[in-house]
mmCIF file with all atom_site columns, C-alpha atoms in Angstrom:
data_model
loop_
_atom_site.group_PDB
_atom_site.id
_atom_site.type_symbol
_atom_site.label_atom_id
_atom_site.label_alt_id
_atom_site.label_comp_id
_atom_site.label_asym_id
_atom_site.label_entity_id
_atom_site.label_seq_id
_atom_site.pdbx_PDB_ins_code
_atom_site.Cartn_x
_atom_site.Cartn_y
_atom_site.Cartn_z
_atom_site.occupancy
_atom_site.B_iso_or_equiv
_atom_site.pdbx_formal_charge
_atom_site.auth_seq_id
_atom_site.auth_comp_id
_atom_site.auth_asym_id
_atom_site.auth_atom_id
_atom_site.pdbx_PDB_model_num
ATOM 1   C CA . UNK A 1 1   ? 0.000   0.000   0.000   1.00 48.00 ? 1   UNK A CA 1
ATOM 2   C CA . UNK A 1 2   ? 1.159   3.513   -0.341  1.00 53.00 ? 2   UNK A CA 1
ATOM 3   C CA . UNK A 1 3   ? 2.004   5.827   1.985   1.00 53.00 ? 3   UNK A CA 1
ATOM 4   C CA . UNK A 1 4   ? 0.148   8.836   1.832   1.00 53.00 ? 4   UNK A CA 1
ATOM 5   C CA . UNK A 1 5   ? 1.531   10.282  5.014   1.00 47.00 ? 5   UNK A CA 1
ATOM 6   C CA . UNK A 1 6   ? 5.521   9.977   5.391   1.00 48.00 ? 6   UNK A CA 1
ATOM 7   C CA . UNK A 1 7   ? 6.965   10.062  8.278   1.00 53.00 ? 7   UNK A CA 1
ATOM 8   C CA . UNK A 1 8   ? 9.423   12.675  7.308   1.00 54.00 ? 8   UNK A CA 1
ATOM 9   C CA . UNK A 1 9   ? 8.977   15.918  5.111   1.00 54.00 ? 9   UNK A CA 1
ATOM 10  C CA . UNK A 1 10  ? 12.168  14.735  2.865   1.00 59.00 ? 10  UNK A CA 1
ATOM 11  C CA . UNK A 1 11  ? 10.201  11.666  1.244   1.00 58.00 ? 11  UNK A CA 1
ATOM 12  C CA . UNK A 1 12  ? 7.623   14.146  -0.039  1.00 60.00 ? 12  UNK A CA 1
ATOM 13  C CA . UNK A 1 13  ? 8.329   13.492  -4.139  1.00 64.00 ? 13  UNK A CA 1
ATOM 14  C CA . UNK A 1 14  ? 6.818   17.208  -5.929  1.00 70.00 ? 14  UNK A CA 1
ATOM 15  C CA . UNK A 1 15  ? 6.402   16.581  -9.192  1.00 78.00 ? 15  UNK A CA 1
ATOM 16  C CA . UNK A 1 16  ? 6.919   19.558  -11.004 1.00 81.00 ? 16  UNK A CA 1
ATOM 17  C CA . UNK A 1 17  ? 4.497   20.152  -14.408 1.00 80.00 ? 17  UNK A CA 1
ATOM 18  C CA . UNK A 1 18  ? 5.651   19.603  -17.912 1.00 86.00 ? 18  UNK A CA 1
ATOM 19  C CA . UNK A 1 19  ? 5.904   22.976  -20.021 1.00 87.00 ? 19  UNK A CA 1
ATOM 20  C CA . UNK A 1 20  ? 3.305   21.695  -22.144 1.00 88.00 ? 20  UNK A CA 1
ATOM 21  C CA . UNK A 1 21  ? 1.307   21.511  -19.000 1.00 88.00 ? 21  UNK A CA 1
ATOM 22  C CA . UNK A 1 22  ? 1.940   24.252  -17.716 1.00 89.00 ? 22  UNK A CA 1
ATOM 23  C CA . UNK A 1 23  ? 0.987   26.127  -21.119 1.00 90.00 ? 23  UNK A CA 1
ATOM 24  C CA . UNK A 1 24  ? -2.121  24.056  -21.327 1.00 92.00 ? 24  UNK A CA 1
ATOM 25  C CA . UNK A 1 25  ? -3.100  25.385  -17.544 1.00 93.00 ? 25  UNK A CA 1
ATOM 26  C CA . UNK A 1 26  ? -3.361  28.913  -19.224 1.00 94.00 ? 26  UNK A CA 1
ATOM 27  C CA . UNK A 1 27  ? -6.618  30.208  -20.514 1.00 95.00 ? 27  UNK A CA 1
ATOM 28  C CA . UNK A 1 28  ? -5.337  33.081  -22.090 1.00 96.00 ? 28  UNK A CA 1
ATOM 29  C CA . UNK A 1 29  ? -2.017  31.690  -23.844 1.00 95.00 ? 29  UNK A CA 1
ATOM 30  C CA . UNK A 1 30  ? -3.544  28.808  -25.338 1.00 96.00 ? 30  UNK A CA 1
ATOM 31  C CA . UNK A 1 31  ? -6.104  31.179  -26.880 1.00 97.00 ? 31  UNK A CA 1
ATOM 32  C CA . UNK A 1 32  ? -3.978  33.887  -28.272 1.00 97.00 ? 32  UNK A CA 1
ATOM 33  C CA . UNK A 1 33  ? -1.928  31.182  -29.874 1.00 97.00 ? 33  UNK A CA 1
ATOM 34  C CA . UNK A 1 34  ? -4.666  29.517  -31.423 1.00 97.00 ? 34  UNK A CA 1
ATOM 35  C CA . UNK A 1 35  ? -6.237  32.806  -32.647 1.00 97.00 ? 35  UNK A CA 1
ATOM 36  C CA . UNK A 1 36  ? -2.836  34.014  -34.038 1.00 97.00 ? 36  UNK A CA 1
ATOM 37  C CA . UNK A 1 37  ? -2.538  30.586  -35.701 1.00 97.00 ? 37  UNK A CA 1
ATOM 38  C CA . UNK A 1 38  ? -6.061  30.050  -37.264 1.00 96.00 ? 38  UNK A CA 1
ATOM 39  C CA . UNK A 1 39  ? -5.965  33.818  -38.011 1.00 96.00 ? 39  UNK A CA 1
ATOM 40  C CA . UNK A 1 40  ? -2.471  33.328  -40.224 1.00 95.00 ? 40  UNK A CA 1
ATOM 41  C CA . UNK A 1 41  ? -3.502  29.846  -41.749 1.00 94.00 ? 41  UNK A CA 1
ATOM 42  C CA . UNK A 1 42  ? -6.927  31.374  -43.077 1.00 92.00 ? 42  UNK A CA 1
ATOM 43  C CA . UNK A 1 43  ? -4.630  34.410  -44.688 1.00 92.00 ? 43  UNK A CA 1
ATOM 44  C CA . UNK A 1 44  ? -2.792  31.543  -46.189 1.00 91.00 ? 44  UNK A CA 1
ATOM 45  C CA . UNK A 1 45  ? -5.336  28.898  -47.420 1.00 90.00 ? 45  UNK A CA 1
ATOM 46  C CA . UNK A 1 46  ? -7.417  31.959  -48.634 1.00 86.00 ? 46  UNK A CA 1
ATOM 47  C CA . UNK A 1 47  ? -4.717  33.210  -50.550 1.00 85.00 ? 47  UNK A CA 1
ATOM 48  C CA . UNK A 1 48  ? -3.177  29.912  -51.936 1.00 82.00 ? 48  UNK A CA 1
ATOM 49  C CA . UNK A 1 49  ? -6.222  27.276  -52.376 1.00 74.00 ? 49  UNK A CA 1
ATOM 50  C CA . UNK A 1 50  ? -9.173  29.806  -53.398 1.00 66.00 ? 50  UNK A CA 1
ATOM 51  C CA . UNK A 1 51  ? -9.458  27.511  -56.664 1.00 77.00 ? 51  UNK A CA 1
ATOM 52  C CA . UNK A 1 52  ? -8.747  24.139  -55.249 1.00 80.00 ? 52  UNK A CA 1
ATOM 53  C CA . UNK A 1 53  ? -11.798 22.952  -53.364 1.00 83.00 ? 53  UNK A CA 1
ATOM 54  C CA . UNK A 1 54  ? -10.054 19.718  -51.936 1.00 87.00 ? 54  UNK A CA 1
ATOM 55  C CA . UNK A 1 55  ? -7.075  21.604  -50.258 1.00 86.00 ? 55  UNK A CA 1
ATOM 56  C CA . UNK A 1 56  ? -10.079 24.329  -48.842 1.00 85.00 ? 56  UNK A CA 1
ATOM 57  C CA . UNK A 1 57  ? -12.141 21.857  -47.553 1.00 88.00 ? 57  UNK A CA 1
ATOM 58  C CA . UNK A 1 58  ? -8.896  19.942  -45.770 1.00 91.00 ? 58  UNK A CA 1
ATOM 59  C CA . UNK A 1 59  ? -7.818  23.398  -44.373 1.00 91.00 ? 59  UNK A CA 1
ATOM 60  C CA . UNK A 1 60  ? -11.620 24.062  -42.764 1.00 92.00 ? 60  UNK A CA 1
ATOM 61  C CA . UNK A 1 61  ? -11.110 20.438  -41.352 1.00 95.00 ? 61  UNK A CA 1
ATOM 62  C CA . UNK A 1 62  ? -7.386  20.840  -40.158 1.00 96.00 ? 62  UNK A CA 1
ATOM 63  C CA . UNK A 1 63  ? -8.692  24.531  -38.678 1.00 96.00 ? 63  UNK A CA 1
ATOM 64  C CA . UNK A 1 64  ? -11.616 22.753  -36.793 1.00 97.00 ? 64  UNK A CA 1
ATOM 65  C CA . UNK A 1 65  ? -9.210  20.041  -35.755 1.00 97.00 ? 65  UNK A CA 1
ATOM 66  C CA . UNK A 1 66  ? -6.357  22.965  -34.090 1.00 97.00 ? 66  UNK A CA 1
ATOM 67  C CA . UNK A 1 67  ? -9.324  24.740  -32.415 1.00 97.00 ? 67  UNK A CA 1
ATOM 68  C CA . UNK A 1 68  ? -10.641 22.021  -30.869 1.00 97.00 ? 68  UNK A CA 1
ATOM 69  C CA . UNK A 1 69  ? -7.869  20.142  -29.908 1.00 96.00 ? 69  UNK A CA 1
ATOM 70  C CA . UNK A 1 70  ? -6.470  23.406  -28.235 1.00 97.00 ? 70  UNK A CA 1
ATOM 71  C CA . UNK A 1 71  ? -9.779  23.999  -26.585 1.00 97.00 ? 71  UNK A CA 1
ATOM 72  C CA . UNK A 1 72  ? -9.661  20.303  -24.940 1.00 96.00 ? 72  UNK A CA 1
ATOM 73  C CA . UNK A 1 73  ? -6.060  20.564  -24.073 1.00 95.00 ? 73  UNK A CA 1
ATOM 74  C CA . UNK A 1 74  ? -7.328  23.106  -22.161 1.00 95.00 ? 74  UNK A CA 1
ATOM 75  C CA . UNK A 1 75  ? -10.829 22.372  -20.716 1.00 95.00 ? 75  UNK A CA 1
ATOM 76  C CA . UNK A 1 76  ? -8.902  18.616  -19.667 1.00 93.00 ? 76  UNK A CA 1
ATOM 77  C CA . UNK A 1 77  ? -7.384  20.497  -16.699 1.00 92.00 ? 77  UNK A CA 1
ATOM 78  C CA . UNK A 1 78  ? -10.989 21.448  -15.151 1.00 93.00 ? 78  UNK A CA 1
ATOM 79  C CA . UNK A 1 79  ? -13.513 19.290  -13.785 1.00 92.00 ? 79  UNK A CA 1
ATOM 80  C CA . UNK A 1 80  ? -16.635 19.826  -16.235 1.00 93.00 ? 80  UNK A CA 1
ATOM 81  C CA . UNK A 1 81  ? -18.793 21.769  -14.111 1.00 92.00 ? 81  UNK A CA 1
ATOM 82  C CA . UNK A 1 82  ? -15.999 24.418  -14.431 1.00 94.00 ? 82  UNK A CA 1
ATOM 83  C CA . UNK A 1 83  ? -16.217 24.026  -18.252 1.00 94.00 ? 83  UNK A CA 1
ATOM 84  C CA . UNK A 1 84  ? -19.275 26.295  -18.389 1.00 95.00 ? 84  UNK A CA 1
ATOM 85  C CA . UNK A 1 85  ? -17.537 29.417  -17.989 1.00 96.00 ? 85  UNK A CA 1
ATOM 86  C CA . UNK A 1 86  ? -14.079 28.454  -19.549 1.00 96.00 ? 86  UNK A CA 1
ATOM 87  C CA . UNK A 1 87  ? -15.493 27.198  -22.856 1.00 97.00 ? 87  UNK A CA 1
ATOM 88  C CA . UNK A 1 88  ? -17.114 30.810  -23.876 1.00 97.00 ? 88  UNK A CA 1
ATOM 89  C CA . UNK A 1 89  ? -14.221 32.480  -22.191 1.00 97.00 ? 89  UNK A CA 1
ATOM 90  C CA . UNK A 1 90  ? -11.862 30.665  -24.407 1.00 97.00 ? 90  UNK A CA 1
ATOM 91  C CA . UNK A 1 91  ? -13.800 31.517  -27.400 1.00 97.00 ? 91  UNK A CA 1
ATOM 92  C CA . UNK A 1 92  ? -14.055 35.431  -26.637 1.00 97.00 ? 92  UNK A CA 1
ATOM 93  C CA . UNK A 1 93  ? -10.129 35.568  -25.774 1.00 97.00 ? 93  UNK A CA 1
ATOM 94  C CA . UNK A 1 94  ? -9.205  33.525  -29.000 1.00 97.00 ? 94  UNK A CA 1
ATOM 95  C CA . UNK A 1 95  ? -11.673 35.561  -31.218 1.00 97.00 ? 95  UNK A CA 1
ATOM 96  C CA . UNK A 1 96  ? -9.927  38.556  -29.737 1.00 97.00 ? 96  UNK A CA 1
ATOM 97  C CA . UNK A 1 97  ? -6.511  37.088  -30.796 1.00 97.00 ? 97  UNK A CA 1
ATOM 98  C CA . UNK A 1 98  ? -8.024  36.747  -34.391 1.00 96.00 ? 98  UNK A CA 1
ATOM 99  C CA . UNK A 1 99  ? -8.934  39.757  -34.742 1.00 97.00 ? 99  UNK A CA 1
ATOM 100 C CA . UNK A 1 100 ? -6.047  41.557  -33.082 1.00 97.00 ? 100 UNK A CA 1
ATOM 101 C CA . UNK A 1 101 ? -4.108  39.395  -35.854 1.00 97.00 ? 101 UNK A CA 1
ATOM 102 C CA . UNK A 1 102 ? -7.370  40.645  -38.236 1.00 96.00 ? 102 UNK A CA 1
ATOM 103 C CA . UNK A 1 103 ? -6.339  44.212  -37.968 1.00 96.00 ? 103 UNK A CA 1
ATOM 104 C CA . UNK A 1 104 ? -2.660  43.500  -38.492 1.00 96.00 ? 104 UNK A CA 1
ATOM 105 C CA . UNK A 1 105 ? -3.543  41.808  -41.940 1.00 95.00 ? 105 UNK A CA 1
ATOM 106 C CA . UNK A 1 106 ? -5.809  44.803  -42.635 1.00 95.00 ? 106 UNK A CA 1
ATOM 107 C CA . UNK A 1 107 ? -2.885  46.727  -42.281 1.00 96.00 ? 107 UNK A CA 1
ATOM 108 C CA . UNK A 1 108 ? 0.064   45.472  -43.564 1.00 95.00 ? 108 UNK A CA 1
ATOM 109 C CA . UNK A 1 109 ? -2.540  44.928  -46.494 1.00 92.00 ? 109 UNK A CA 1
ATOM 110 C CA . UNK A 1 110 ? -2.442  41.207  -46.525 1.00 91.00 ? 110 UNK A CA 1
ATOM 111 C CA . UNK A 1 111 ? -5.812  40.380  -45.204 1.00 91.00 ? 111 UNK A CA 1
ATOM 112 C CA . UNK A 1 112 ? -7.793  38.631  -47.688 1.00 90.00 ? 112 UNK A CA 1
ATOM 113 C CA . UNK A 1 113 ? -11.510 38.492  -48.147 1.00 86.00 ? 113 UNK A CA 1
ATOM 114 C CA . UNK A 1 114 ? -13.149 36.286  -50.971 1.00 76.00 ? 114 UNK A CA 1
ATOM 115 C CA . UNK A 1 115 ? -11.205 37.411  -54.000 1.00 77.00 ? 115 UNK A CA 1
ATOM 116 C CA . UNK A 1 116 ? -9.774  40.889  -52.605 1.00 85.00 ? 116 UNK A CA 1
ATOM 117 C CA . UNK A 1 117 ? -7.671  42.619  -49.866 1.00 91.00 ? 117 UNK A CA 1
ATOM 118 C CA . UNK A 1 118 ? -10.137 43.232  -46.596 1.00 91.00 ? 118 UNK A CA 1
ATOM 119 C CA . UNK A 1 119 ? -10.013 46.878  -45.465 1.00 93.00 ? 119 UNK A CA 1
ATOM 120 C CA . UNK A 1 120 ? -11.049 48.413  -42.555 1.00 94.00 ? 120 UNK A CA 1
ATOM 121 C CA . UNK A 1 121 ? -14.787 48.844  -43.505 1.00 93.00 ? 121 UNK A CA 1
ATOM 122 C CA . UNK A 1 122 ? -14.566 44.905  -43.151 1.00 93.00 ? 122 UNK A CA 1
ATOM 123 C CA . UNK A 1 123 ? -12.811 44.044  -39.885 1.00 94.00 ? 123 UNK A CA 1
ATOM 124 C CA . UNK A 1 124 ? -15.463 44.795  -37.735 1.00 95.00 ? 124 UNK A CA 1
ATOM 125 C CA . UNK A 1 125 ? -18.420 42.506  -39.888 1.00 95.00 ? 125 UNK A CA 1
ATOM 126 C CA . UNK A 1 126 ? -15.499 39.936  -39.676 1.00 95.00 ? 126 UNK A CA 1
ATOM 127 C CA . UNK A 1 127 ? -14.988 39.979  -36.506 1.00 96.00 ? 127 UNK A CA 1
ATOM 128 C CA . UNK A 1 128 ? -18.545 39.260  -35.416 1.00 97.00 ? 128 UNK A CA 1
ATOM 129 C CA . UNK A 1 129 ? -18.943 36.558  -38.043 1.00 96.00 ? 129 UNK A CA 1
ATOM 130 C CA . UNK A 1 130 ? -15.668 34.646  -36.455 1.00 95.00 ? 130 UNK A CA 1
ATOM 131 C CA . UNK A 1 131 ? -17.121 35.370  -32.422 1.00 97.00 ? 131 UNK A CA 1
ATOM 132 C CA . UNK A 1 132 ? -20.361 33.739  -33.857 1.00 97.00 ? 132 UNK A CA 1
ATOM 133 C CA . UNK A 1 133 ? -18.698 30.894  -35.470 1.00 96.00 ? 133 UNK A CA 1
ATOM 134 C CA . UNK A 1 134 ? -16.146 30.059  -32.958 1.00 97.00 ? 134 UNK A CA 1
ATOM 135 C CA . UNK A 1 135 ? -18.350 30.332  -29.729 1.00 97.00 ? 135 UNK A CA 1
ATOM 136 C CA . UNK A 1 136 ? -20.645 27.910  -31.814 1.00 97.00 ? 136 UNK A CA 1
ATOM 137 C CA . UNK A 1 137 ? -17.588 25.365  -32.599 1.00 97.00 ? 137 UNK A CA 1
ATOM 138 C CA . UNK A 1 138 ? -15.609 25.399  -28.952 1.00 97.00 ? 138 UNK A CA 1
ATOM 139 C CA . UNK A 1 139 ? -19.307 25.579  -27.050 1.00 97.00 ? 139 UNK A CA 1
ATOM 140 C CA . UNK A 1 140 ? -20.549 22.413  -29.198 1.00 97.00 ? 140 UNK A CA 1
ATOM 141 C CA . UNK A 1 141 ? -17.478 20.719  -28.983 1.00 97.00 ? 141 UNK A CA 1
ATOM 142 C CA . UNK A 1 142 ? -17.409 21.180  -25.283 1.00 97.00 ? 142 UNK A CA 1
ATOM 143 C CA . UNK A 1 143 ? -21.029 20.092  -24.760 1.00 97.00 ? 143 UNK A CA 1
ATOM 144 C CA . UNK A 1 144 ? -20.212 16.782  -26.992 1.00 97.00 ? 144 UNK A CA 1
ATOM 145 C CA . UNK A 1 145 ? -16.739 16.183  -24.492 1.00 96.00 ? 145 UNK A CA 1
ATOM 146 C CA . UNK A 1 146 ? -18.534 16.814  -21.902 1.00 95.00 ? 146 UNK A CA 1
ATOM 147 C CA . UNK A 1 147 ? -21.337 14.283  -22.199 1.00 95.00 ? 147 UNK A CA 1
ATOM 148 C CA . UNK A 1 148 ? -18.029 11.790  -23.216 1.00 94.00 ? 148 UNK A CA 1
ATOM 149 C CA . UNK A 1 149 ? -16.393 12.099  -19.607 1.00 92.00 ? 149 UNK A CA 1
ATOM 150 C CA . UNK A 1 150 ? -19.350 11.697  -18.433 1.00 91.00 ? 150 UNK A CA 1
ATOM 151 C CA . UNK A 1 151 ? -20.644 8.330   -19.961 1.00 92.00 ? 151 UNK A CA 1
ATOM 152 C CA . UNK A 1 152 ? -16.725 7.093   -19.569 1.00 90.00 ? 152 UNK A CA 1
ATOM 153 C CA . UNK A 1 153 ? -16.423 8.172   -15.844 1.00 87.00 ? 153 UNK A CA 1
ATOM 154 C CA . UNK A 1 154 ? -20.119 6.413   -14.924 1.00 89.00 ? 154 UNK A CA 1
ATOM 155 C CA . UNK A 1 155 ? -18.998 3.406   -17.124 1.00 88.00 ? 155 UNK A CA 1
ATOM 156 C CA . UNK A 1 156 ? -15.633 2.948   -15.377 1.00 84.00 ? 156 UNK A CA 1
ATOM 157 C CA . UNK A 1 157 ? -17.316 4.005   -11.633 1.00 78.00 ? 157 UNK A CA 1
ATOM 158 C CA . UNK A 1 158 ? -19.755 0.675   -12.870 1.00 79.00 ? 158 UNK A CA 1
ATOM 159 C CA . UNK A 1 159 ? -16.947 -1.064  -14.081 1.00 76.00 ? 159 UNK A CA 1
ATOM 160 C CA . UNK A 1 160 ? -15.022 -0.475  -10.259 1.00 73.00 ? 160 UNK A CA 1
ATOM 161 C CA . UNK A 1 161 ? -18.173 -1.031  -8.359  1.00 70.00 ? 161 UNK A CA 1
ATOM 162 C CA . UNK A 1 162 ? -18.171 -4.508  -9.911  1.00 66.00 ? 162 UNK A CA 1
ATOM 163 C CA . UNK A 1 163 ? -14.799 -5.167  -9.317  1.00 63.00 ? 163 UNK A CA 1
ATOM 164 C CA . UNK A 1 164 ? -15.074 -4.283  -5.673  1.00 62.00 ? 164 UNK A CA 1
ATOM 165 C CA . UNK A 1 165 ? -17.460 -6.565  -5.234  1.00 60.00 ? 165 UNK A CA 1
ATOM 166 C CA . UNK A 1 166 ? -16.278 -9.715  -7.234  1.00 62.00 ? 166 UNK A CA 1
ATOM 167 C CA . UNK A 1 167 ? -13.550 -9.341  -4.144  1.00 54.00 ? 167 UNK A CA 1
ATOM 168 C CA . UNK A 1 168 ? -14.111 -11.793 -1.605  1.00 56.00 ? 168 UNK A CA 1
ATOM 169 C CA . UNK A 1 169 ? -11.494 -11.102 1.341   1.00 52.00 ? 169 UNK A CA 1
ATOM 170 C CA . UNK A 1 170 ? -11.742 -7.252  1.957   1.00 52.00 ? 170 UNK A CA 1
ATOM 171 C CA . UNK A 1 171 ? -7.905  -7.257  2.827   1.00 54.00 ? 171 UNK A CA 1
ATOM 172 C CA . UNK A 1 172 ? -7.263  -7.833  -0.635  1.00 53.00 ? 172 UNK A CA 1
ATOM 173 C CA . UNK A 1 173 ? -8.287  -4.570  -1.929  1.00 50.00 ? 173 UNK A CA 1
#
């Protein structure tokens, strides 16, 4: 059996986090990277695969994939209950990124939208279109990871209860 309570301080083991860890523990890094990211790959897949539909339709799916998987790395170091508030909050903070990266496009004159350059006139409808669409994509995805743990953690709580019990001599377990 472990012990949980050494008999001297020096045993205690602190284990410090990784640095991925740590990064993933932050709310607002891991959403101004993925806004400056998704922000820069759009610039580049609308610039470079307007006319190939296959390689547009990859890049929406590779997007989706970055934003969510950023959003879980995330939301994985909460219990779910907490995920209410971090979910949206996450989406705000990345759309903010996006748009901070947005208005730097605009700028330097690289922004593209459709066919042509965005210009100021535009950032502002764009910016409300991508805090619609991405509060829609990291709320849903949450909801549908959330109602995962959930059916895993019952199943494996069912799974333990019927170990515990399968256990004839209590001084086994």
């Amino acid at each position: 059996m472990t012990k949980y309570f050494p008999k001297h301080t020096v045993q205690w083991h602190f284990e410090e986090p990784t640095i991925l860890r740590r990064f993933s523990l932050s709310l607002v890094e891991m959403a101004l990277l993925t806004g400056i990211v998704l922000r820069l790959f759009r610039a580049l897949v609308y610039t470079q695969a307007a006319s190939n539909w296959f390689l547009w339709g990859g890049s929406i799916v590779l997007g989706l994939l970055v934003l969510c998987g950023m959003a879980t790395m995330h939301l994985a170091n909460f219990p779910v209950r907490r995920w209410v508030l971090k979910a949206p909050l996450f989406a705000i903070v990345e759309v903010a990124a996006e748009s901070l990266t947005s208005a730097v496009l605009i700028w330097l004159g690289r922004e593209p939208t459709g066919s042509a350059r965005a210009e100021w006139g535009d950032w502002l409808p764009m910016a409300l279109d991508t805090l619609l669409l991405r509060t829609v994509e990291v709320c849903g995805w949450a909801l549908i990871l959330a109602g995962v743990v959930t059916v895993v953690r019952r199943t494996m709580l069912r799974e333990e209860k019927v170990d515990e019990d399968t256990v004839e001599d209590p001084a086994q377990v």
